Amino acid sequence: MIQIGEQIPATTLMEYSEVEGNGCSIGPNPVDTKAASAGKTIAVFALPGAFTPTCSAKHVPGYMEAFNELKAAGVDEIWCLSVNDAFVMGAWARDQKTGEKVRMLADGSADFAKATGLTLDLTGRGMGLRSNRYSMLVRDGVVKTLNIEAPGKFEVSDAATLLAQVKAL
């Protein structure tokens, strides 16, 4: 499992864009994790699935509410990762009205989740291999904090916890 002080894995996530701009084409676009995190401070939170109850009611809304405080504390971007495809993440972004606040990034084949060792096997519940619920602060591609939830819990990966950690660094 990835540890504090280690580089995030070099994988490609996918992001759905509905508006063309800055060379971005409409539709799914690749996001190279190494290039996208270089020189930035990023609040990353991951969850088992888009449109799931805790994720939709608490996890994403918490980061949306904390957006201004996270930015003021030095966070350049907020990433939400889930083992879903880019089209689902795009639809969820519309539903949650994340706009420019939270980048909804698809880890469709769980490559990032597997590379970090933060997978959750929900095969028995019909969901297959997913990402564990966690948050991390990444600076210039290096993990500075890591908060991994126990199965079925939502206690340490919330925006308030990560914000307190950002302020303490």
XYZ file of C-alpha atoms in Angstrom:
169
model
C 0.000 0.000 0.000
C 1.176 3.521 -0.789
C 2.738 5.372 2.151
C 3.249 8.984 3.171
C 6.369 10.289 1.446
C 5.944 8.143 -1.660
C 5.175 9.319 -5.188
C 1.676 8.683 -6.497
C 1.663 6.058 -9.231
C 2.064 7.047 -12.856
C -1.288 6.053 -14.323
C -3.838 7.571 -16.651
C -7.221 8.622 -15.331
C -10.038 9.848 -17.548
C -12.020 13.064 -17.242
C -15.211 13.896 -19.086
C -15.437 17.412 -20.483
C -18.683 18.834 -21.811
C -17.205 22.143 -22.915
C -14.382 22.517 -25.389
C -11.619 24.827 -24.291
C -7.849 25.149 -23.837
C -7.198 22.348 -26.274
C -9.508 19.959 -24.434
C -11.789 18.003 -26.645
C -15.348 17.289 -25.643
C -15.725 13.816 -24.181
C -13.323 11.662 -22.179
C -9.813 13.051 -21.954
C -6.755 11.328 -20.479
C -5.200 12.752 -17.316
C -1.624 11.645 -16.675
C -1.345 11.590 -12.883
C 2.352 12.485 -12.845
C 2.009 15.441 -15.202
C -1.260 16.664 -13.650
C 0.176 16.662 -10.121
C 3.565 18.188 -10.945
C 4.146 21.440 -9.076
C 0.672 21.398 -7.494
C -0.918 20.714 -4.141
C -3.892 18.433 -4.647
C -6.589 17.263 -2.254
C -7.473 13.767 -3.459
C -10.418 11.792 -2.215
C -11.500 8.429 -3.512
C -14.618 6.418 -3.008
C -16.181 3.102 -4.000
C -18.640 4.390 -6.583
C -20.415 7.289 -8.219
C -24.022 7.880 -7.212
C -23.696 5.709 -4.090
C -25.436 7.026 -0.945
C -22.525 8.156 1.276
C -20.492 9.360 -1.673
C -23.311 11.507 -3.064
C -24.783 12.727 0.220
C -21.607 13.398 2.222
C -18.258 12.897 0.517
C -18.560 15.072 -2.615
C -20.755 17.753 -0.954
C -18.223 18.088 1.873
C -15.404 18.882 -0.533
C -17.638 21.270 -2.461
C -18.433 23.129 0.772
C -14.753 23.232 1.792
C -13.544 24.402 -1.630
C -12.809 28.021 -0.674
C -11.085 27.057 2.580
C -8.966 24.411 0.858
C -7.936 26.919 -1.815
C -7.092 29.519 0.841
C -4.947 26.905 2.613
C -2.898 26.336 -0.544
C -4.696 23.521 -2.362
C -4.549 24.029 -6.132
C -7.014 21.313 -7.151
C -9.445 18.811 -5.672
C -9.680 15.393 -7.317
C -12.444 12.858 -6.769
C -11.436 9.356 -7.922
C -13.761 6.430 -8.476
C -13.642 3.123 -10.320
C -16.253 4.174 -12.844
C -15.988 5.184 -16.487
C -15.588 8.797 -17.581
C -19.185 9.029 -18.805
C -20.539 8.034 -15.380
C -18.172 10.454 -13.655
C -19.294 13.200 -16.048
C -22.952 12.500 -15.275
C -22.181 12.473 -11.561
C -20.334 15.791 -11.898
C -23.473 17.290 -13.482
C -25.659 15.796 -10.736
C -23.385 17.092 -7.950
C -22.778 20.426 -9.728
C -19.020 20.163 -9.163
C -18.201 22.622 -11.969
C -14.656 23.902 -11.670
C -14.386 23.000 -7.992
C -13.828 19.223 -8.056
C -12.259 17.255 -10.901
C -14.271 14.042 -11.215
C -11.689 11.538 -12.448
C -12.483 8.045 -13.647
C -10.211 5.153 -12.696
C -12.199 2.857 -14.971
C -9.953 -0.207 -14.805
C -8.877 0.463 -11.193
C -5.285 1.023 -12.332
C -4.672 3.827 -9.827
C -6.449 1.946 -7.029
C -4.398 -1.193 -7.706
C -1.121 0.725 -8.012
C -1.693 2.411 -4.642
C -2.848 -0.805 -3.002
C -6.082 0.917 -2.001
C -8.583 -1.467 -3.541
C -11.828 -2.722 -2.091
C -13.274 -6.007 -3.351
C -17.037 -5.624 -3.580
C -17.537 -8.611 -5.867
C -19.864 -10.196 -3.316
C -22.125 -7.148 -3.602
C -22.086 -7.168 -7.409
C -19.744 -4.199 -7.762
C -16.420 -5.886 -8.536
C -13.060 -4.388 -7.618
C -13.383 -0.801 -6.427
C -11.352 1.894 -4.711
C -11.277 2.048 -0.965
C -12.639 5.243 0.577
C -9.727 7.524 1.469
C -8.280 10.997 1.186
C -4.733 12.169 0.677
C -2.895 15.411 0.267
C -0.435 15.302 -2.634
C 2.281 17.920 -3.148
C 4.261 17.794 -6.375
C 3.259 14.143 -6.791
C 4.268 13.104 -3.248
C 1.765 11.859 -0.654
C 1.867 14.157 2.395
C -1.149 12.796 4.305
C -3.201 9.623 3.884
C -6.540 8.871 5.568
C -7.951 5.408 4.859
C -11.430 4.495 5.986
C -12.296 1.220 7.658
C -14.833 -0.827 5.661
C -18.248 0.802 5.700
C -17.022 3.887 7.555
C -16.898 7.607 6.753
C -14.853 9.132 9.553
C -11.399 10.230 8.324
C -11.578 10.893 4.569
C -13.926 13.852 4.851
C -13.029 17.376 3.779
C -12.814 18.739 7.345
C -10.120 16.209 8.284
C -8.051 16.902 5.176
C -8.471 20.664 5.602
C -7.142 20.462 9.181
C -4.156 18.488 7.910
C -3.459 20.985 5.130
C -3.491 23.827 7.651
C -1.142 21.907 9.975
C 1.528 21.305 7.312
